[in-house]
XYZ file of N, CA and C in Angstrom:
777
model
N 0.829 -1.195 0.000
C 0.000 0.000 0.000
C 0.867 1.250 0.000
N 1.880 1.268 0.855
C 2.774 2.429 0.942
C 3.494 2.649 -0.366
N 3.945 1.550 -1.022
C 4.676 1.652 -2.293
C 3.772 2.230 -3.376
N 2.512 1.822 -3.370
C 1.580 2.332 -4.374
C 1.371 3.826 -4.204
N 1.281 4.274 -2.959
C 1.106 5.704 -2.733
C 2.354 6.475 -3.111
N 3.534 5.870 -2.833
C 4.778 6.528 -3.234
C 4.835 6.730 -4.744
N 4.424 5.706 -5.489
C 4.420 5.808 -6.949
C 3.437 6.871 -7.432
N 2.310 6.927 -6.716
C 1.292 7.890 -7.143
C 1.741 9.316 -6.905
N 2.531 9.537 -5.856
C 2.948 10.885 -5.503
C 4.272 11.302 -6.129
N 5.020 10.360 -6.724
C 6.336 10.668 -7.302
C 6.158 11.472 -8.588
N 7.159 12.341 -8.963
C 7.050 13.162 -10.186
C 6.833 12.287 -11.402
N 6.014 12.732 -12.293
C 5.748 11.977 -13.513
C 6.883 12.155 -14.499
N 6.882 11.326 -15.534
C 7.923 11.387 -16.562
C 7.876 12.690 -17.337
N 6.689 13.435 -17.265
C 6.592 14.707 -17.986
C 7.604 15.706 -17.452
N 7.935 15.617 -16.164
C 8.899 16.537 -15.572
C 10.288 16.307 -16.138
N 10.567 15.106 -16.668
C 11.901 14.766 -17.150
C 12.008 14.877 -18.671
N 10.940 15.305 -19.297
C 10.967 15.421 -20.763
C 11.910 16.537 -21.182
N 12.411 16.455 -22.403
C 13.344 17.463 -22.926
C 12.665 18.813 -23.004
N 13.314 19.879 -22.532
C 12.705 21.201 -22.527
C 12.522 21.721 -23.931
N 11.554 22.619 -24.075
C 11.264 23.250 -25.356
C 12.150 24.473 -25.510
N 12.225 25.012 -26.729
C 13.012 26.218 -26.973
C 12.232 27.476 -26.632
N 10.956 27.309 -26.261
C 10.124 28.459 -25.935
C 10.624 29.072 -24.634
N 11.016 30.390 -24.624
C 11.559 31.013 -23.427
C 10.582 30.981 -22.256
N 9.297 31.183 -22.552
C 8.332 31.180 -21.455
C 8.225 29.808 -20.820
N 8.254 28.798 -21.655
C 8.201 27.423 -21.143
C 9.444 27.092 -20.340
N 10.609 27.589 -20.850
C 11.862 27.360 -20.119
C 11.805 28.018 -18.749
N 11.284 29.222 -18.686
C 11.189 29.917 -17.397
C 10.299 29.174 -16.426
N 9.186 28.673 -16.970
C 8.275 27.926 -16.111
C 8.917 26.645 -15.611
N 9.671 25.969 -16.489
C 10.358 24.725 -16.099
C 11.420 24.998 -15.053
N 12.113 26.144 -15.189
C 13.138 26.484 -14.202
C 12.506 26.698 -12.817
N 11.344 27.397 -12.781
C 10.683 27.598 -11.488
C 10.233 26.272 -10.892
N 9.767 25.408 -11.784
C 9.333 24.077 -11.324
C 10.493 23.303 -10.730
N 11.659 23.445 -11.361
C 12.857 22.735 -10.884
C 13.270 23.240 -9.516
N 13.148 24.581 -9.275
C 13.514 25.131 -7.974
C 12.566 24.640 -6.867
N 11.310 24.428 -7.261
C 10.324 23.964 -6.266
C 10.430 22.471 -5.977
N 11.144 21.760 -6.853
C 11.156 20.283 -6.767
C 11.635 19.757 -5.400
N 12.751 20.254 -4.832
C 13.196 19.708 -3.526
C 12.142 19.882 -2.457
N 11.519 21.082 -2.385
C 10.494 21.294 -1.356
C 9.305 20.371 -1.564
N 8.897 20.164 -2.813
C 7.787 19.268 -3.135
C 8.081 17.856 -2.682
N 9.323 17.427 -2.933
C 9.674 16.050 -2.538
C 9.683 15.890 -1.025
N 10.129 16.953 -0.327
C 10.102 16.853 1.133
C 8.664 16.691 1.629
N 7.757 17.462 1.034
C 6.346 17.340 1.426
C 5.807 15.950 1.120
N 6.233 15.436 -0.044
C 5.768 14.091 -0.409
C 6.270 13.042 0.570
N 7.561 13.162 0.971
C 8.122 12.172 1.907
C 7.403 12.252 3.253
N 7.106 13.478 3.710
C 6.391 13.634 4.976
C 4.998 13.019 4.897
N 4.316 13.234 3.770
C 2.971 12.668 3.594
C 3.017 11.154 3.616
N 4.026 10.603 2.891
C 4.161 9.135 2.851
C 4.427 8.581 4.242
N 5.314 9.284 5.026
C 5.641 8.801 6.383
C 4.421 8.794 7.278
N 3.615 9.870 7.232
C 2.418 9.946 8.072
C 1.417 8.863 7.712
N 1.222 8.654 6.390
C 0.278 7.628 5.949
C 0.749 6.248 6.382
N 2.068 6.004 6.299
C 2.609 4.694 6.699
C 2.385 4.452 8.178
N 2.584 5.496 9.008
C 2.358 5.339 10.446
C 0.898 5.032 10.746
N -0.003 5.729 10.052
C -1.429 5.466 10.248
C -1.796 4.053 9.852
N -1.211 3.566 8.752
C -1.491 2.201 8.289
C -0.997 1.185 9.301
N 0.212 1.420 9.838
C 0.782 0.478 10.813
C -0.072 0.429 12.068
N -0.514 1.628 12.501
C -1.336 1.667 13.713
C -2.656 0.944 13.509
N -3.229 1.098 12.283
C -4.526 0.466 12.004
C -4.399 -1.038 11.863
N -3.259 -1.491 11.329
C -3.117 -2.919 11.045
C -2.612 -3.716 12.223
N -1.827 -3.081 13.099
C -1.244 -3.856 14.201
C -2.301 -4.140 15.249
N -2.265 -5.348 15.899
C -3.271 -5.707 16.908
C -3.086 -4.871 18.158
N -4.230 -4.550 18.802
C -4.163 -3.784 20.041
C -3.740 -4.704 21.172
N -2.693 -4.326 21.894
C -2.234 -5.162 23.007
C -2.997 -4.788 24.261
N -3.357 -5.792 25.038
C -4.091 -5.550 26.276
C -3.156 -4.930 27.295
N -3.693 -4.060 28.175
C -2.843 -3.450 29.183
C -2.211 -4.500 30.067
N -0.969 -4.270 30.432
C -0.222 -5.227 31.240
C -0.662 -5.111 32.691
N -1.450 -6.079 33.116
C -1.936 -6.069 34.493
C -1.206 -7.088 35.347
N -0.120 -7.641 34.802
C 0.568 -8.704 35.537
C 1.115 -8.206 36.864
N 1.610 -6.948 36.884
C 2.183 -6.426 38.119
C 1.127 -6.254 39.192
N -0.018 -5.606 38.821
C -1.067 -5.396 39.809
C -1.691 -6.718 40.231
N -1.849 -7.659 39.279
C -2.421 -8.968 39.625
C -1.510 -9.704 40.587
N -0.198 -9.621 40.344
C 0.758 -10.288 41.228
C 0.703 -9.684 42.624
N 0.568 -8.357 42.690
C 0.502 -7.695 43.985
C -0.741 -8.123 44.753
N -1.891 -8.215 44.042
C -3.132 -8.642 44.685
C -3.027 -10.065 45.193
N -2.445 -10.940 44.354
C -2.275 -12.338 44.759
C -1.399 -12.441 45.987
N -0.311 -11.658 45.993
C 0.603 -11.683 47.124
C -0.079 -11.212 48.397
N -0.881 -10.127 48.285
C -1.579 -9.599 49.456
C -2.588 -10.605 49.983
N -3.300 -11.272 49.052
C -4.281 -12.279 49.458
C -3.609 -13.443 50.164
N -2.468 -13.885 49.591
C -1.735 -14.997 50.202
C -1.239 -14.613 51.581
N -0.770 -13.360 51.723
C -0.272 -12.911 53.022
C -1.394 -12.884 54.051
N -2.561 -12.402 53.609
C -3.693 -12.341 54.514
C -4.124 -13.737 54.937
N -4.129 -14.683 53.961
C -4.563 -16.044 54.254
C -3.619 -16.741 55.212
N -2.313 -16.406 55.112
C -1.330 -17.090 55.937
C -1.071 -16.381 57.259
N -1.662 -15.185 57.442
C -1.422 -14.431 58.660
C -2.018 -15.169 59.859
N -1.323 -15.098 61.022
C -1.795 -15.764 62.223
C -3.060 -15.089 62.738
N -4.051 -15.896 63.228
C -5.232 -15.310 63.837
C -5.229 -15.564 65.339
N -4.041 -15.733 65.907
C -3.866 -15.763 67.354
C -4.513 -14.493 67.918
N -5.471 -14.617 68.852
C -6.175 -13.424 69.338
C -5.267 -12.414 70.028
N -4.061 -12.841 70.401
C -3.145 -11.937 71.096
C -2.053 -11.395 70.181
N -2.101 -11.761 68.914
C -1.047 -11.389 67.976
C -0.953 -9.874 67.778
N -2.075 -9.185 67.831
C -2.082 -7.742 67.568
C -1.826 -6.902 68.811
N -1.712 -7.550 69.957
C -1.424 -6.811 71.184
C 0.070 -6.504 71.259
N 0.456 -5.528 72.071
C 1.887 -5.238 72.221
C 2.673 -6.471 72.639
N 3.859 -6.632 72.075
C 4.700 -7.780 72.391
C 5.181 -7.707 73.842
N 5.084 -8.843 74.535
C 5.578 -8.944 75.914
C 6.312 -10.270 76.048
N 7.131 -10.418 77.096
C 7.797 -11.713 77.313
C 6.781 -12.841 77.464
N 7.221 -14.053 77.163
C 6.323 -15.214 77.202
C 6.415 -15.956 78.527
N 5.262 -16.416 78.982
C 5.191 -17.359 80.092
C 5.079 -18.760 79.512
N 5.681 -19.726 80.188
C 5.539 -21.126 79.778
C 4.333 -21.717 80.504
N 3.295 -22.093 79.734
C 2.067 -22.632 80.315
C 1.956 -24.110 79.949
N 1.627 -24.942 80.935
C 1.469 -26.374 80.684
C 0.264 -26.892 81.471
N -0.076 -28.156 81.252
C -1.256 -28.730 81.898
C -1.131 -30.250 81.956
N -1.597 -30.797 83.053
C -1.696 -32.252 83.161
C -3.007 -32.749 82.544
N -3.896 -31.819 82.235
C -5.206 -32.153 81.679
C -5.235 -32.000 80.170
N -4.594 -30.948 79.676
C -4.655 -30.594 78.260
C -3.338 -30.879 77.567
N -3.426 -31.123 76.263
C -2.251 -31.191 75.393
C -2.382 -30.072 74.377
N -1.372 -29.235 74.288
C -1.431 -28.095 73.381
C -1.705 -28.555 71.947
N -2.753 -28.000 71.333
C -3.119 -28.329 69.959
C -3.995 -29.557 69.817
N -4.284 -30.246 70.913
C -5.082 -31.480 70.858
C -6.523 -31.214 71.304
N -7.446 -32.167 71.034
C -8.839 -31.989 71.452
C -8.991 -31.946 72.972
N -9.981 -31.193 73.420
C -10.287 -31.132 74.849
C -10.854 -32.471 75.338
N -10.496 -32.883 76.539
C -11.167 -34.045 77.139
C -12.638 -33.729 77.408
N -13.456 -34.756 77.533
C -14.892 -34.545 77.749
C -15.177 -33.756 79.024
N -14.344 -33.927 80.040
C -14.588 -33.223 81.300
C -14.542 -31.708 81.122
N -13.797 -31.246 80.126
C -13.673 -29.805 79.883
C -14.699 -29.303 78.852
N -15.582 -30.194 78.405
C -16.700 -29.803 77.551
C -17.885 -29.404 78.442
N -18.961 -28.866 77.822
C -20.051 -28.302 78.618
C -21.305 -29.176 78.669
N -21.530 -29.762 79.837
C -22.793 -30.453 80.070
C -23.925 -29.450 80.171
N -23.640 -28.265 80.682
C -24.653 -27.211 80.806
C -25.254 -26.870 79.457
N -24.434 -26.927 78.406
C -24.903 -26.613 77.059
C -25.146 -27.866 76.224
N -25.376 -28.977 76.885
C -25.879 -30.158 76.210
C -24.863 -31.126 75.631
N -23.582 -30.985 75.964
C -22.590 -31.932 75.448
C -22.653 -33.208 76.294
N -22.910 -34.354 75.697
C -22.964 -35.602 76.462
C -21.667 -35.835 77.240
N -21.806 -36.136 78.511
C -20.675 -36.398 79.417
C -19.817 -35.155 79.682
N -20.258 -33.994 79.230
C -19.527 -32.768 79.552
C -19.674 -32.434 81.023
N -18.601 -31.978 81.656
C -18.615 -31.724 83.101
C -18.356 -30.263 83.470
N -18.044 -29.409 82.498
C -17.746 -27.997 82.789
C -16.677 -27.871 83.867
N -15.667 -28.691 83.753
C -14.581 -28.671 84.740
C -13.368 -27.952 84.164
N -12.919 -26.938 84.834
C -11.728 -26.216 84.365
C -10.512 -27.139 84.452
N -9.575 -27.023 83.524
C -8.413 -27.921 83.514
C -7.360 -27.520 84.549
N -6.516 -28.476 84.869
C -5.340 -28.168 85.689
C -4.381 -27.333 84.838
N -3.846 -26.277 85.409
C -2.918 -25.395 84.698
C -1.731 -25.049 85.592
N -0.585 -24.876 84.988
C 0.582 -24.372 85.710
C 1.424 -23.538 84.754
N 2.189 -22.629 85.339
C 2.964 -21.720 84.499
C 4.251 -21.292 85.199
N 5.179 -20.810 84.397
C 6.441 -20.315 84.935
C 6.201 -18.975 85.630
N 6.988 -18.662 86.667
C 6.796 -17.382 87.371
C 6.964 -16.202 86.421
N 6.187 -15.156 86.665
C 6.283 -13.949 85.850
C 7.580 -13.201 86.111
N 7.882 -12.217 85.288
C 9.115 -11.441 85.452
C 9.085 -10.595 86.727
N 10.216 -9.988 87.034
C 10.306 -9.123 88.205
C 9.241 -8.022 88.115
N 8.576 -7.800 89.223
C 7.512 -6.800 89.251
C 6.122 -7.390 89.132
N 6.044 -8.718 88.915
C 4.730 -9.362 88.818
C 4.033 -9.333 90.176
N 2.781 -8.860 90.208
C 2.028 -8.747 91.453
C 0.747 -9.581 91.448
N 0.303 -10.019 90.256
C -0.875 -10.884 90.188
C -0.963 -11.508 88.807
N -1.918 -12.452 88.677
C -2.144 -13.128 87.388
C -3.628 -13.096 87.040
N -3.877 -13.183 85.747
C -5.234 -13.357 85.210
C -5.223 -14.634 84.376
N -6.266 -15.456 84.518
C -6.403 -16.681 83.720
C -7.731 -16.616 82.975
N -7.687 -16.897 81.672
C -8.907 -16.853 80.859
C -8.966 -18.038 79.898
N -10.181 -18.323 79.430
C -10.397 -19.275 78.345
C -11.268 -18.581 77.304
N -10.795 -18.607 76.047
C -11.469 -17.868 74.977
C -11.608 -18.736 73.732
N -12.834 -18.761 73.177
C -13.118 -19.484 71.930
C -13.070 -18.480 70.776
N -12.027 -18.553 69.960
C -11.854 -17.600 68.863
C -12.808 -17.876 67.699
N -13.340 -19.094 67.628
C -14.143 -19.506 66.473
C -15.647 -19.483 66.712
N -16.085 -19.033 67.869
C -17.529 -18.974 68.133
C -18.204 -18.087 67.090
N -19.372 -18.499 66.577
C -20.043 -17.742 65.501
C -20.784 -16.513 66.024
N -20.045 -15.624 66.663
C -20.641 -14.422 67.244
C -20.095 -13.139 66.634
N -18.981 -13.249 65.900
C -18.302 -12.061 65.402
C -17.306 -11.511 66.393
N -17.369 -11.982 67.642
C -16.435 -11.503 68.668
C -15.943 -12.632 69.567
N -16.095 -13.885 69.099
C -15.643 -15.008 69.912
C -16.547 -15.246 71.108
N -16.046 -16.045 72.064
C -16.836 -16.355 73.262
C -15.876 -16.608 74.420
N -16.082 -15.851 75.512
C -15.266 -16.010 76.715
C -15.926 -17.038 77.632
N -15.229 -18.128 77.910
C -15.761 -19.208 78.742
C -15.388 -19.070 80.214
N -14.284 -18.359 80.467
C -13.782 -18.300 81.844
C -12.870 -17.101 81.993
N -12.974 -16.425 83.120
C -12.077 -15.308 83.416
C -11.951 -15.171 84.925
N -10.715 -15.231 85.407
C -10.446 -15.070 86.832
C -9.251 -14.139 86.995
N -9.373 -13.175 87.874
C -8.274 -12.242 88.114
C -7.963 -12.187 89.608
N -6.909 -11.468 89.984
C -6.534 -11.345 91.396
C -5.786 -12.549 91.928
N -5.264 -13.404 91.043
C -4.451 -14.533 91.499
C -3.116 -13.982 92.007
N -2.726 -14.280 93.261
C -1.506 -13.715 93.831
C -0.255 -14.078 93.034
N 0.778 -13.246 93.158
C 2.031 -13.476 92.442
C 2.683 -14.797 92.845
N 2.362 -15.281 94.037
C 2.936 -16.547 94.507
C 2.260 -17.766 93.878
N 1.161 -17.554 93.172
C 0.409 -18.653 92.561
C 0.954 -18.944 91.170
N 1.336 -20.203 90.948
C 1.778 -20.601 89.605
C 1.107 -21.893 89.160
N 0.019 -22.259 89.836
C -0.724 -23.448 89.420
C -2.168 -23.362 89.909
N -3.061 -23.965 89.145
C -4.458 -24.107 89.536
C -4.844 -25.572 89.353
N -5.513 -26.157 90.331
C -5.941 -27.551 90.172
C -7.156 -27.651 89.262
N -7.410 -28.831 88.741
C -8.612 -29.060 87.953
C -9.834 -28.767 88.811
N -10.823 -28.114 88.214
C -12.039 -27.800 88.946
C -11.985 -26.491 89.712
N -10.872 -25.753 89.609
C -10.770 -24.485 90.339
C -11.777 -23.462 89.830
N -12.309 -23.673 88.640
C -13.257 -22.740 88.064
C -14.703 -23.058 88.342
N -14.981 -23.979 89.268
C -16.373 -24.271 89.622
C -17.031 -23.045 90.257
N -18.353 -22.980 90.159
C -19.088 -21.903 90.829
C -18.866 -22.014 92.335
N -18.531 -20.899 92.971
C -18.291 -20.902 94.411
C -17.090 -21.743 94.795
N -16.101 -21.863 93.887
C -14.942 -22.718 94.105
C -14.170 -22.348 95.375
N -13.755 -23.384 96.077
C -12.871 -23.205 97.233
C -11.436 -23.548 96.862
N -11.201 -23.839 95.581
C -9.862 -24.230 95.132
C -9.056 -23.037 94.614
N -9.677 -21.878 94.541
C -8.960 -20.673 94.139
C -8.294 -20.047 95.366
N -7.119 -19.442 95.165
C -6.450 -18.778 96.292
C -7.216 -17.545 96.761
N -6.956 -17.147 97.961
C -7.621 -15.974 98.519
C -7.337 -14.746 97.662
N -8.362 -13.974 97.409
C -8.225 -12.760 96.615
C -8.595 -12.943 95.154
N -8.659 -14.192 94.680
C -9.006 -14.448 93.276
C -10.502 -14.254 93.065
N -10.856 -13.687 91.913
C -12.258 -13.389 91.613
C -12.601 -13.900 90.222
N -13.683 -14.706 90.144
C -14.202 -15.122 88.842
C -15.280 -14.118 88.426
N -15.183 -13.640 87.182
C -16.190 -12.690 86.705
C -17.112 -13.402 85.715
N -18.305 -12.873 85.478
C -19.244 -13.536 84.567
C -18.649 -13.698 83.167
N -18.796 -14.906 82.638
C -18.344 -15.170 81.268
C -19.411 -14.696 80.283
N -19.281 -15.075 79.012
C -20.253 -14.613 78.014
C -21.599 -15.318 78.133
N -21.689 -16.308 79.024
C -22.981 -16.908 79.351
C -23.540 -16.300 80.635
N -22.862 -15.225 81.106
C -23.261 -14.503 82.313
C -23.189 -15.388 83.556
N -22.194 -16.285 83.560
C -22.001 -17.186 84.699
C -20.584 -16.982 85.242
N -20.434 -16.640 86.534
C -19.107 -16.414 87.109
C -18.399 -17.737 87.457
N -18.075 -18.483 86.435
C -17.441 -19.788 86.608
C -16.892 -20.243 85.261
N -16.257 -21.408 85.270
C -15.803 -22.008 84.013
C -16.982 -22.703 83.341
N -17.173 -22.438 82.038
C -18.154 -23.153 81.221
C -17.397 -23.823 80.088
N -17.612 -25.117 79.924
C -16.848 -25.878 78.950
C -17.221 -25.596 77.507
N -16.495 -26.236 76.610
C -16.692 -26.049 75.174
C -17.977 -26.729 74.707
N -18.645 -26.087 73.746
C -19.861 -26.657 73.162
C -20.086 -26.054 71.775
N -19.248 -26.394 70.800
C -19.424 -25.822 69.458
C -20.782 -26.204 68.870
N -21.436 -25.292 68.174
C -22.742 -25.597 67.571
C -22.634 -26.699 66.523
N -23.701 -27.445 66.367
C -23.733 -28.502 65.353
C -23.494 -27.906 63.966
N -22.703 -28.601 63.153
C -22.409 -28.147 61.809
C -21.156 -27.294 61.713
N -20.641 -26.810 62.855
C -19.417 -26.010 62.834
C -18.185 -26.888 62.663
N -17.132 -26.294 62.144
C -15.824 -26.949 62.164
C -15.312 -26.902 63.600
N -14.287 -27.681 63.929
C -13.733 -27.631 65.291
C -13.335 -26.212 65.684
N -13.611 -25.876 66.923
C -13.239 -24.566 67.461
C -11.896 -24.654 68.180
N -11.252 -23.485 68.310
C -9.979 -23.393 69.031
C -10.186 -22.604 70.321
N -9.645 -23.136 71.414
C -9.830 -22.543 72.738
C -8.470 -22.178 73.316
N -8.320 -20.897 73.653
C -7.054 -20.393 74.195
C -7.160 -20.260 75.713
N -6.307 -21.008 76.410
C -6.188 -20.905 77.867
C -4.959 -20.032 78.130
N -5.210 -18.829 78.624
C -4.158 -17.820 78.698
C -3.893 -17.385 80.137
N -2.610 -17.269 80.453
C -2.167 -16.743 81.754
C -1.442 -15.431 81.491
N -1.828 -14.374 82.194
C -1.224 -13.058 82.010
C -0.674 -12.556 83.343
N 0.596 -12.162 83.359
C 1.230 -11.594 84.547
C 1.035 -10.080 84.541
N 0.608 -9.529 85.699
C 0.312 -8.095 85.805
C 1.225 -7.411 86.820
N 1.347 -6.083 86.657
C 2.134 -5.288 87.596
C 1.259 -4.636 88.660
N 0.043 -5.169 88.846
C -0.918 -4.625 89.798
C -1.571 -5.787 90.548
N -1.834 -5.597 91.856
C -2.390 -6.690 92.656
C -3.880 -6.883 92.401
N -4.620 -5.813 92.480
C -6.066 -5.893 92.297
C -6.514 -4.882 91.248
N -7.408 -5.311 90.389
C -7.938 -4.433 89.346
C -9.182 -3.719 89.852
N -9.452 -2.524 89.361
C -10.671 -1.819 89.779
C -11.911 -2.588 89.337
N -12.925 -2.572 90.168
C -14.147 -3.326 89.866
C -14.765 -2.889 88.543
N -14.657 -1.596 88.228
C -15.238 -1.092 86.981
C -14.557 -1.677 85.754
N -13.322 -2.147 85.935
C -12.578 -2.710 84.811
C -12.690 -4.209 84.689
N -13.567 -4.813 85.497
C -13.688 -6.270 85.474
C -15.138 -6.714 85.353
N -15.989 -5.846 84.806
C -17.414 -6.161 84.699
C -17.648 -7.308 83.725
N -16.904 -7.315 82.638
C -16.994 -8.373 81.623
C -15.577 -8.809 81.237
N -15.442 -9.966 80.606
C -14.111 -10.375 80.142
C -13.496 -9.391 79.149
N -14.346 -8.773 78.324
C -13.829 -7.785 77.377
C -13.250 -6.574 78.108
N -13.954 -6.095 79.127
C -13.447 -4.980 79.921
C -12.194 -5.385 80.685
N -12.173 -6.614 81.143
C -10.979 -7.127 81.829
C -9.773 -7.076 80.898
N -9.976 -7.559 79.669
C -8.875 -7.547 78.702
C -8.389 -6.145 78.411
N -9.337 -5.198 78.312
C -8.960 -3.809 78.049
C -8.183 -3.224 79.230
N -8.643 -3.532 80.440
C -8.030 -2.966 81.641
C -6.610 -3.477 81.855
N -6.391 -4.753 81.599
C -5.064 -5.312 81.872
C -4.052 -4.994 80.770
N -4.522 -4.441 79.645
C -3.608 -4.203 78.527
C -2.471 -3.257 78.889
N -2.712 -2.344 79.848
C -1.663 -1.402 80.252
C -0.907 -1.874 81.490
N -1.226 -3.079 81.952
C -0.548 -3.621 83.143
C 0.141 -4.957 82.867
N 0.144 -5.393 81.609
C 0.674 -6.714 81.265
C 2.199 -6.713 81.236
N 2.786 -7.670 81.963
C 4.242 -7.855 81.971
C 4.666 -9.053 81.132
N 3.828 -10.097 81.097
C 4.147 -11.314 80.343
C 2.858 -12.076 80.095
N 2.927 -12.989 79.118
C 1.715 -13.731 78.747
C 2.117 -15.075 78.140
N 1.277 -16.087 78.342
C 1.484 -17.388 77.712
C 0.157 -18.122 77.592
N 0.078 -19.088 76.691
C -1.178 -19.815 76.555
C -0.984 -21.215 75.996
N -2.029 -22.011 76.214
C -2.206 -23.295 75.548
C -3.426 -23.166 74.648
N -3.434 -23.918 73.540
C -4.605 -23.926 72.678
C -5.080 -25.357 72.501
N -6.370 -25.578 72.789
C -6.976 -26.888 72.596
C -8.174 -26.740 71.658
N -8.629 -27.849 71.101
C -9.721 -27.807 70.123
C -10.908 -28.634 70.614
N -12.058 -28.399 69.977
C -13.250 -29.198 70.255
C -14.171 -29.165 69.054
N -14.664 -30.334 68.671
C -15.613 -30.447 67.575
C -17.021 -30.567 68.148
N -18.032 -30.241 67.340
C -19.413 -30.401 67.830
C -19.671 -31.826 68.285
N -20.405 -31.957 69.374
C -20.685 -33.287 69.933
C -21.720 -34.024 69.073
């Protein structure tokens, strides 16, 4: 196509014919000859523009390169999927306490005794597990012990047990210490109402159809002996209140499937 246009725009053979002896014709031919370089430049420019337009029209349109943004989105999604959902992960970092149990195995299913008969689990006993932990760092004046279900279908989890005011000299609790009106807790310890509004330990009872739930048994060392009553009305308020008094923390995690 470009070659055909070049031929069409190139000077004809009439321009190269032998000049006549007529002076007027000679003068006209001389003027034509002077204009020839400028004419050819215009022709070359026209041909170049037409060729560019033809190339643009004929070449396929390439799709915008979204590989970089797609890769970034994939990476962000993968990071989010692999991020830990430990309920304490977003809290300020503190030294770790070593928490162990003769009743529980970290990462293993809860025994039936630690499931909830109150909420209909066959053979559930609502018995708090035996727990022990390493002494807190220097300055520890009390401990808080809680049990939290991160997978409860509430949007905010479910607090099964919360006890505060455990003396600094306490580094173990026997099984059943979380019973209502328990005499197995040390003097000064206080159980506050859980999310079932019961001031005691309530065992696991995942709803039918749910995947296994994860239960965090957490021990927190504090730099204060007794917390203000206004800060211990609920487990959520307890967690908020102790956030500025935490010296160290440790936990075990156990699981439970629907009965």
